[in-house]
Amino acid sequence: MRVYVAGNIVVDETWSIHELPQKGASIHGVKISQDIGGKGANQAIVISRCGIETQLIAATGDDINGQWIRNCMHNETLMLLPENNIAEHSDTSIIFTSDDGDNAIITTMAAANALTLDIILAHLADASAGDILLQQGNFSVEKTRALFSWAKNHGLITVFNPSPVNPDFADLWPLVDIAVVNQHEAELLQPAGIATLVITQGAAGAELITDSQHHFCPATPVQSVDSTGAGDTFLAVLLASALLRGVTPDALALQHASAAAAITVSRTGTFKAFPTEEELCALLAVGL
Ligand code: ATP
């Protein structure tokens, strides 16, 4: 059993500035960090650190950032496909944080958009029935739909985390087996008819709804430092916990996901905040 994550991988650059610039302004700032990001990459990294065979199908550009991303990924156990860079700039998120705690984010999507359906399908060719296709909201509705349709036709289990949210994603629910949404996404997209639905509720916890169970798991209490990446950690460990036990996401998977997300919340950054392989191995052994 293998997890295929079709999504994006980006360079997150965080800049500290005094205040968000007005139109026409020229200001000074300090670059405070550069990290791997993108919801596809985040989720694939954490799933693979749980010991699941994971292929991340995500585009890197033919620039210095593309090389930097690939160097960072050498330390991870996942396989990043395609193996070659795409003739675009690598996708980047520039995150401006101002003194008053506000922020503004600019994200490019050229590389993710250049990853055509044909390229992605070529990398799914060795997938077989029972494997997982996980997608987030960084592709167009058409591409996301086409990939889920293909997956359903080939007996794969489809998992959707529709973030960033697009109202048109609501049409895709009939193609989804497992959905993980936050409260905002749930309100906008009204997921219905999903065999396994998980609604995360930030610091409050998360709810699991299936035909046979309705379970709430409170968040694991922790000193919150930076909640970025909590949702990605939660989804990845929820899925991994269930897959490692050969079940669909259940109450124990929620507990494992909550404990892992609490680790991410207790540290600054995203990639740097994710639980390590050792932490995940220990956490996933609880309750077995
Ligand atoms: P993201 O900010 O990564 O996009 P999200 O909106 O997808 O997150 P949330 O509902 O904010 O997802 O959080 C996912 C899970 O992370 C929660 O269900 C909870 O288990 C955990 N979590 C989030 N915030 C906290 C917190 N302050 N303390 C402990 N756990 C938290």
Tab-separated table of C-alpha atoms and ligand atoms in Angstrom:
chain	number	residue	atom	x	y	z
A	1	MET	CA	0.000	0.000	0.000
A	2	ARG	CA	1.351	3.354	-1.056
A	3	VAL	CA	0.264	6.971	-0.642
A	4	TYR	CA	0.420	9.254	-3.669
A	5	VAL	CA	0.209	12.940	-2.840
A	6	ALA	CA	-0.496	15.108	-5.887
A	7	GLY	CA	0.008	18.725	-4.911
A	8	ASN	CA	2.533	21.489	-4.517
A	9	ILE	CA	5.943	22.101	-2.996
A	10	VAL	CA	7.101	25.655	-2.382
A	11	VAL	CA	9.822	27.702	-0.776
A	12	ASP	CA	8.430	29.632	2.197
A	13	GLU	CA	10.344	32.878	2.788
A	14	THR	CA	9.420	34.817	5.903
A	15	TRP	CA	10.292	38.518	6.052
A	16	SER	CA	9.976	40.771	9.073
A	17	ILE	CA	8.889	44.311	8.233
A	18	HIS	CA	7.932	47.309	10.354
A	19	GLU	CA	4.498	47.722	8.827
A	20	LEU	CA	2.665	46.422	5.757
A	21	PRO	CA	3.591	48.717	2.824
A	22	GLN	CA	1.215	51.242	1.296
A	23	LYS	CA	0.788	51.417	-2.486
A	24	GLY	CA	3.992	52.782	-4.064
A	25	ALA	CA	6.050	52.416	-0.872
A	26	SER	CA	9.643	51.199	-0.794
A	27	ILE	CA	10.565	49.725	2.586
A	28	HIS	CA	13.317	47.806	4.359
A	29	GLY	CA	12.811	44.375	5.803
A	30	VAL	CA	14.749	41.429	7.202
A	31	LYS	CA	14.498	37.932	5.800
A	32	ILE	CA	14.174	35.746	8.860
A	33	SER	CA	13.762	32.263	7.444
A	34	GLN	CA	13.589	30.059	4.376
A	35	ASP	CA	11.788	26.764	4.666
A	36	ILE	CA	10.105	24.035	2.644
A	37	GLY	CA	6.340	24.563	2.386
A	38	GLY	CA	3.234	23.810	0.357
A	39	LYS	CA	0.403	21.674	1.675
A	40	GLY	CA	1.233	18.763	-0.620
A	41	ALA	CA	4.832	18.681	0.566
A	42	ASN	CA	3.930	19.188	4.227
A	43	GLN	CA	1.486	16.299	4.283
A	44	ALA	CA	3.717	13.979	2.249
A	45	ILE	CA	6.702	14.640	4.524
A	46	VAL	CA	4.797	13.800	7.702
A	47	ILE	CA	3.121	10.715	6.191
A	48	SER	CA	6.479	9.364	5.044
A	49	ARG	CA	8.033	10.065	8.470
A	50	CYS	CA	5.342	7.757	9.890
A	51	GLY	CA	6.879	4.917	7.881
A	52	ILE	CA	4.420	4.868	4.975
A	53	GLU	CA	5.735	4.538	1.414
A	54	THR	CA	4.947	7.968	-0.036
A	55	GLN	CA	5.303	9.511	-3.475
A	56	LEU	CA	4.936	13.275	-3.727
A	57	ILE	CA	3.994	14.360	-7.246
A	58	ALA	CA	4.810	18.063	-7.192
A	59	ALA	CA	6.708	20.399	-9.497
A	60	THR	CA	9.973	22.160	-8.764
A	61	GLY	CA	11.218	24.889	-11.102
A	62	ASP	CA	14.507	25.028	-13.007
A	63	ASP	CA	15.933	27.756	-10.765
A	64	ILE	CA	18.130	27.860	-7.664
A	65	ASN	CA	15.087	27.290	-5.444
A	66	GLY	CA	14.267	24.105	-7.347
A	67	GLN	CA	17.724	22.764	-6.543
A	68	TRP	CA	17.402	23.912	-2.921
A	69	ILE	CA	14.078	22.074	-2.551
A	70	ARG	CA	15.559	18.887	-3.992
A	71	ASN	CA	18.555	19.099	-1.643
A	72	CYS	CA	16.205	19.464	1.351
A	73	MET	CA	14.144	16.491	0.185
A	74	HIS	CA	17.216	14.216	0.072
A	75	ASN	CA	16.946	13.936	3.860
A	76	GLU	CA	13.357	12.702	3.677
A	77	THR	CA	12.225	9.163	2.874
A	78	LEU	CA	9.551	10.185	0.367
A	79	MET	CA	10.048	10.049	-3.403
A	80	LEU	CA	9.646	13.426	-5.148
A	81	LEU	CA	8.353	13.152	-8.720
A	82	PRO	CA	8.839	14.237	-11.485
A	83	GLU	CA	12.580	13.781	-11.118
A	84	ASN	CA	13.296	16.720	-13.426
A	85	ASN	CA	12.562	20.386	-12.848
A	86	ILE	CA	9.840	22.137	-14.839
A	87	ALA	CA	10.683	25.142	-17.049
A	88	GLU	CA	9.227	27.653	-14.588
A	89	HIS	CA	10.300	29.408	-11.424
A	90	SER	CA	9.768	27.240	-8.361
A	91	ASP	CA	6.655	28.155	-6.448
A	92	THR	CA	7.319	30.518	-3.577
A	93	SER	CA	5.379	31.951	-0.658
A	94	ILE	CA	6.646	35.287	0.598
A	95	ILE	CA	5.282	35.839	4.095
A	96	PHE	CA	5.525	39.392	5.466
A	97	THR	CA	5.070	39.712	9.210
A	98	SER	CA	4.697	43.235	10.612
A	99	ASP	CA	5.458	44.565	14.103
A	100	ASP	CA	1.759	44.614	15.048
A	101	GLY	CA	1.522	40.835	14.443
A	102	ASP	CA	-0.332	41.202	11.151
A	103	ASN	CA	0.856	39.440	8.000
A	104	ALA	CA	0.487	39.394	4.229
A	105	ILE	CA	1.328	36.413	2.028
A	106	ILE	CA	2.094	36.246	-1.696
A	107	THR	CA	2.185	32.748	-3.234
A	108	THR	CA	3.121	31.804	-6.792
A	109	MET	CA	1.550	28.800	-8.521
A	110	ALA	CA	3.309	28.679	-11.881
A	111	ALA	CA	5.118	25.404	-11.236
A	112	ALA	CA	2.031	23.661	-9.794
A	113	ASN	CA	-0.032	24.874	-12.753
A	114	ALA	CA	2.595	23.650	-15.222
A	115	LEU	CA	2.324	20.139	-13.824
A	116	THR	CA	-0.136	18.833	-16.392
A	117	LEU	CA	-2.660	16.072	-15.884
A	118	ASP	CA	-0.682	13.868	-18.282
A	119	ILE	CA	2.514	14.296	-16.274
A	120	ILE	CA	0.732	13.473	-13.018
A	121	LEU	CA	-1.042	10.440	-14.515
A	122	ALA	CA	2.283	9.126	-15.825
A	123	HIS	CA	3.561	9.114	-12.249
A	124	LEU	CA	0.432	7.362	-11.028
A	125	ALA	CA	0.828	4.568	-13.580
A	126	ASP	CA	2.181	2.072	-11.027
A	127	ALA	CA	-0.596	2.755	-8.497
A	128	SER	CA	-2.854	-0.177	-7.750
A	129	ALA	CA	-6.230	-0.767	-6.106
A	130	GLY	CA	-6.106	0.029	-2.390
A	131	ASP	CA	-3.429	2.704	-2.743
A	132	ILE	CA	-4.284	6.234	-1.641
A	133	LEU	CA	-4.526	9.416	-3.716
A	134	LEU	CA	-4.365	12.494	-1.496
A	135	GLN	CA	-4.991	15.987	-2.883
A	136	GLN	CA	-5.252	19.480	-1.447
A	137	GLY	CA	-6.661	22.663	-2.958
A	138	ASN	CA	-3.698	23.927	-4.923
A	139	PHE	CA	-4.731	22.570	-8.326
A	140	SER	CA	-7.616	23.767	-10.491
A	141	VAL	CA	-11.013	22.173	-9.880
A	142	GLU	CA	-10.781	20.457	-13.302
A	143	LYS	CA	-7.378	18.896	-12.596
A	144	THR	CA	-8.409	17.863	-9.081
A	145	ARG	CA	-11.606	16.301	-10.421
A	146	ALA	CA	-9.823	14.465	-13.247
A	147	LEU	CA	-7.311	12.955	-10.827
A	148	PHE	CA	-9.956	11.808	-8.362
A	149	SER	CA	-12.029	10.333	-11.234
A	150	TRP	CA	-9.014	8.430	-12.481
A	151	ALA	CA	-8.279	7.212	-8.942
A	152	LYS	CA	-11.843	5.989	-8.387
A	153	ASN	CA	-11.817	4.178	-11.737
A	154	HIS	CA	-8.625	2.379	-10.688
A	155	GLY	CA	-9.800	1.364	-7.211
A	156	LEU	CA	-7.694	3.875	-5.251
A	157	ILE	CA	-8.923	5.414	-1.993
A	158	THR	CA	-9.356	9.169	-2.415
A	159	VAL	CA	-8.533	11.657	0.331
A	160	PHE	CA	-9.288	15.380	0.004
A	161	ASN	CA	-8.165	18.340	2.069
A	162	PRO	CA	-9.740	21.237	0.109
A	163	SER	CA	-7.339	23.928	1.250
A	164	PRO	CA	-6.904	26.636	0.027
A	165	VAL	CA	-10.643	26.431	-0.359
A	166	ASN	CA	-12.497	27.036	-3.637
A	167	PRO	CA	-16.331	27.019	-3.571
A	168	ASP	CA	-16.387	24.820	-6.695
A	169	PHE	CA	-14.680	22.007	-4.767
A	170	ALA	CA	-18.157	21.268	-3.364
A	171	ASP	CA	-18.912	19.420	-6.638
A	172	LEU	CA	-16.167	16.881	-5.939
A	173	TRP	CA	-17.625	15.182	-2.839
A	174	PRO	CA	-19.040	12.189	-4.798
A	175	LEU	CA	-15.441	11.319	-5.740
A	176	VAL	CA	-14.052	11.508	-2.190
A	177	ASP	CA	-13.738	8.637	0.320
A	178	ILE	CA	-12.047	10.511	3.169
A	179	ALA	CA	-12.354	14.286	3.682
A	180	VAL	CA	-10.476	16.398	6.210
A	181	VAL	CA	-11.770	19.970	6.457
A	182	ASN	CA	-11.530	22.776	8.993
A	183	GLN	CA	-14.673	24.547	10.176
A	184	HIS	CA	-14.478	27.292	7.554
A	185	GLU	CA	-14.120	24.737	4.740
A	186	ALA	CA	-16.959	22.642	6.175
A	187	GLU	CA	-19.301	25.648	6.233
A	188	LEU	CA	-18.423	26.716	2.695
A	189	LEU	CA	-18.337	23.286	1.034
A	190	GLN	CA	-20.996	21.413	3.045
A	191	PRO	CA	-19.381	17.969	2.668
A	192	ALA	CA	-22.042	15.295	2.184
A	193	GLY	CA	-22.106	11.588	1.456
A	194	ILE	CA	-18.460	11.095	2.523
A	195	ALA	CA	-17.677	7.704	4.067
A	196	THR	CA	-15.182	9.280	6.486
A	197	LEU	CA	-15.447	12.978	7.317
A	198	VAL	CA	-13.134	14.724	9.773
A	199	ILE	CA	-13.786	18.333	10.778
A	200	THR	CA	-10.900	19.983	12.619
A	201	GLN	CA	-11.711	22.779	15.052
A	202	GLY	CA	-8.350	24.370	15.853
A	203	ALA	CA	-7.492	24.507	19.563
A	204	ALA	CA	-10.845	22.896	20.410
A	205	GLY	CA	-10.128	19.537	18.731
A	206	ALA	CA	-11.571	17.478	15.894
A	207	GLU	CA	-14.674	15.507	15.049
A	208	LEU	CA	-14.935	12.217	13.113
A	209	ILE	CA	-18.185	11.365	11.360
A	210	THR	CA	-18.809	8.029	9.614
A	211	ASP	CA	-21.887	5.878	9.040
A	212	SER	CA	-21.207	3.999	12.256
A	213	GLN	CA	-19.389	6.477	14.510
A	214	HIS	CA	-19.490	10.086	15.625
A	215	HIS	CA	-16.469	10.821	17.752
A	216	PHE	CA	-14.981	14.051	19.155
A	217	CYS	CA	-11.331	14.264	20.198
A	218	PRO	CA	-10.264	17.359	22.180
A	219	ALA	CA	-6.985	18.970	21.118
A	220	THR	CA	-3.974	17.812	23.097
A	221	PRO	CA	-3.234	20.633	25.595
A	222	VAL	CA	0.022	22.367	24.727
A	223	GLN	CA	1.711	25.756	25.010
A	224	SER	CA	0.841	27.127	21.568
A	225	VAL	CA	3.764	28.877	19.895
A	226	ASP	CA	2.847	28.804	16.190
A	227	SER	CA	-0.106	26.849	14.805
A	228	THR	CA	1.117	26.914	11.176
A	229	GLY	CA	1.179	23.382	9.810
A	230	ALA	CA	-1.095	21.961	12.524
A	231	GLY	CA	-3.734	20.972	9.981
A	232	ASP	CA	-1.203	19.281	7.691
A	233	THR	CA	0.360	17.351	10.571
A	234	PHE	CA	-3.070	16.327	11.809
A	235	LEU	CA	-4.225	14.992	8.432
A	236	ALA	CA	-0.978	13.152	7.747
A	237	VAL	CA	-0.902	11.340	11.079
A	238	LEU	CA	-4.640	10.596	11.014
A	239	LEU	CA	-4.167	8.845	7.687
A	240	ALA	CA	-0.907	7.129	8.624
A	241	SER	CA	-2.279	5.826	11.935
A	242	ALA	CA	-5.232	4.230	10.160
A	243	LEU	CA	-3.151	2.833	7.272
A	244	LEU	CA	-0.566	1.283	9.596
A	245	ARG	CA	-3.371	-0.597	11.371
A	246	GLY	CA	-5.257	-1.476	8.161
A	247	VAL	CA	-8.415	0.382	9.217
A	248	THR	CA	-10.261	3.530	8.137
A	249	PRO	CA	-9.649	6.604	10.344
A	250	ASP	CA	-11.028	5.886	13.813
A	251	ALA	CA	-10.963	7.286	17.347
A	252	LEU	CA	-7.367	6.160	17.927
A	253	ALA	CA	-6.255	7.785	14.666
A	254	LEU	CA	-7.820	11.045	15.905
A	255	GLN	CA	-5.862	10.774	19.161
A	256	HIS	CA	-2.600	10.131	17.319
A	257	ALA	CA	-3.287	13.042	14.951
A	258	SER	CA	-4.107	15.361	17.837
A	259	ALA	CA	-0.889	14.458	19.694
A	260	ALA	CA	1.204	15.014	16.559
A	261	ALA	CA	-0.458	18.339	15.726
A	262	ALA	CA	0.228	19.512	19.288
A	263	ILE	CA	3.960	18.956	18.699
A	264	THR	CA	3.827	21.147	15.577
A	265	VAL	CA	1.870	23.844	17.435
A	266	SER	CA	4.469	23.923	20.213
A	267	ARG	CA	7.299	24.952	17.832
A	268	THR	CA	7.940	27.855	15.451
A	269	GLY	CA	7.867	27.398	11.686
A	270	THR	CA	6.256	24.702	9.585
A	271	PHE	CA	8.733	22.188	8.173
A	272	LYS	CA	11.055	22.796	11.144
A	273	ALA	CA	8.154	22.253	13.541
A	274	PHE	CA	7.003	18.879	12.212
A	275	PRO	CA	7.461	15.879	14.519
A	276	THR	CA	10.527	13.781	13.770
A	277	GLU	CA	10.417	10.128	12.727
A	278	GLU	CA	11.334	9.120	16.281
A	279	GLU	CA	8.581	11.258	17.810
A	280	LEU	CA	6.024	9.880	15.375
A	281	CYS	CA	7.079	6.294	15.955
A	282	ALA	CA	6.660	6.746	19.741
A	283	LEU	CA	3.358	8.543	19.406
A	284	LEU	CA	1.873	5.999	16.989
A	285	ALA	CA	2.651	3.179	19.428
A	286	VAL	CA	0.349	4.690	22.080
A	287	GLY	CA	-2.940	2.827	22.512
A	288	LEU	CA	-2.001	-0.210	20.412
B	1	ATP	P1	-3.708	25.186	9.399
B	1	ATP	O1	-3.512	26.403	10.275
B	1	ATP	O2	-2.524	24.287	9.418
B	1	ATP	O3	-4.251	25.484	8.034
B	1	ATP	P2	-6.280	23.937	9.816
B	1	ATP	O4	-7.189	25.119	9.806
B	1	ATP	O5	-6.289	23.031	8.637
B	1	ATP	O6	-4.820	24.359	10.185
B	1	ATP	P3	-7.000	23.409	12.563
B	1	ATP	O7	-8.421	23.043	12.756
B	1	ATP	O8	-6.582	24.799	12.911
B	1	ATP	O9	-6.590	23.018	11.078
B	1	ATP	O10	-6.067	22.441	13.432
B	1	ATP	C1	-5.939	21.071	13.139
B	1	ATP	C2	-5.718	20.310	14.430
B	1	ATP	O11	-4.500	20.766	15.047
B	1	ATP	C3	-6.805	20.513	15.480
B	1	ATP	O12	-7.895	19.627	15.279
B	1	ATP	C4	-6.035	20.221	16.762
B	1	ATP	O13	-5.960	18.827	17.024
B	1	ATP	C5	-4.622	20.734	16.451
B	1	ATP	N1	-4.456	22.106	16.978
B	1	ATP	C6	-4.677	23.265	16.329
B	1	ATP	N2	-4.440	24.328	17.145
B	1	ATP	C7	-4.055	23.806	18.331
B	1	ATP	C8	-3.659	24.364	19.597
B	1	ATP	N3	-3.596	25.678	19.804
B	1	ATP	N4	-3.321	23.511	20.589
B	1	ATP	C9	-3.330	22.160	20.412
B	1	ATP	N5	-3.688	21.577	19.238
B	1	ATP	C10	-4.050	22.373	18.220
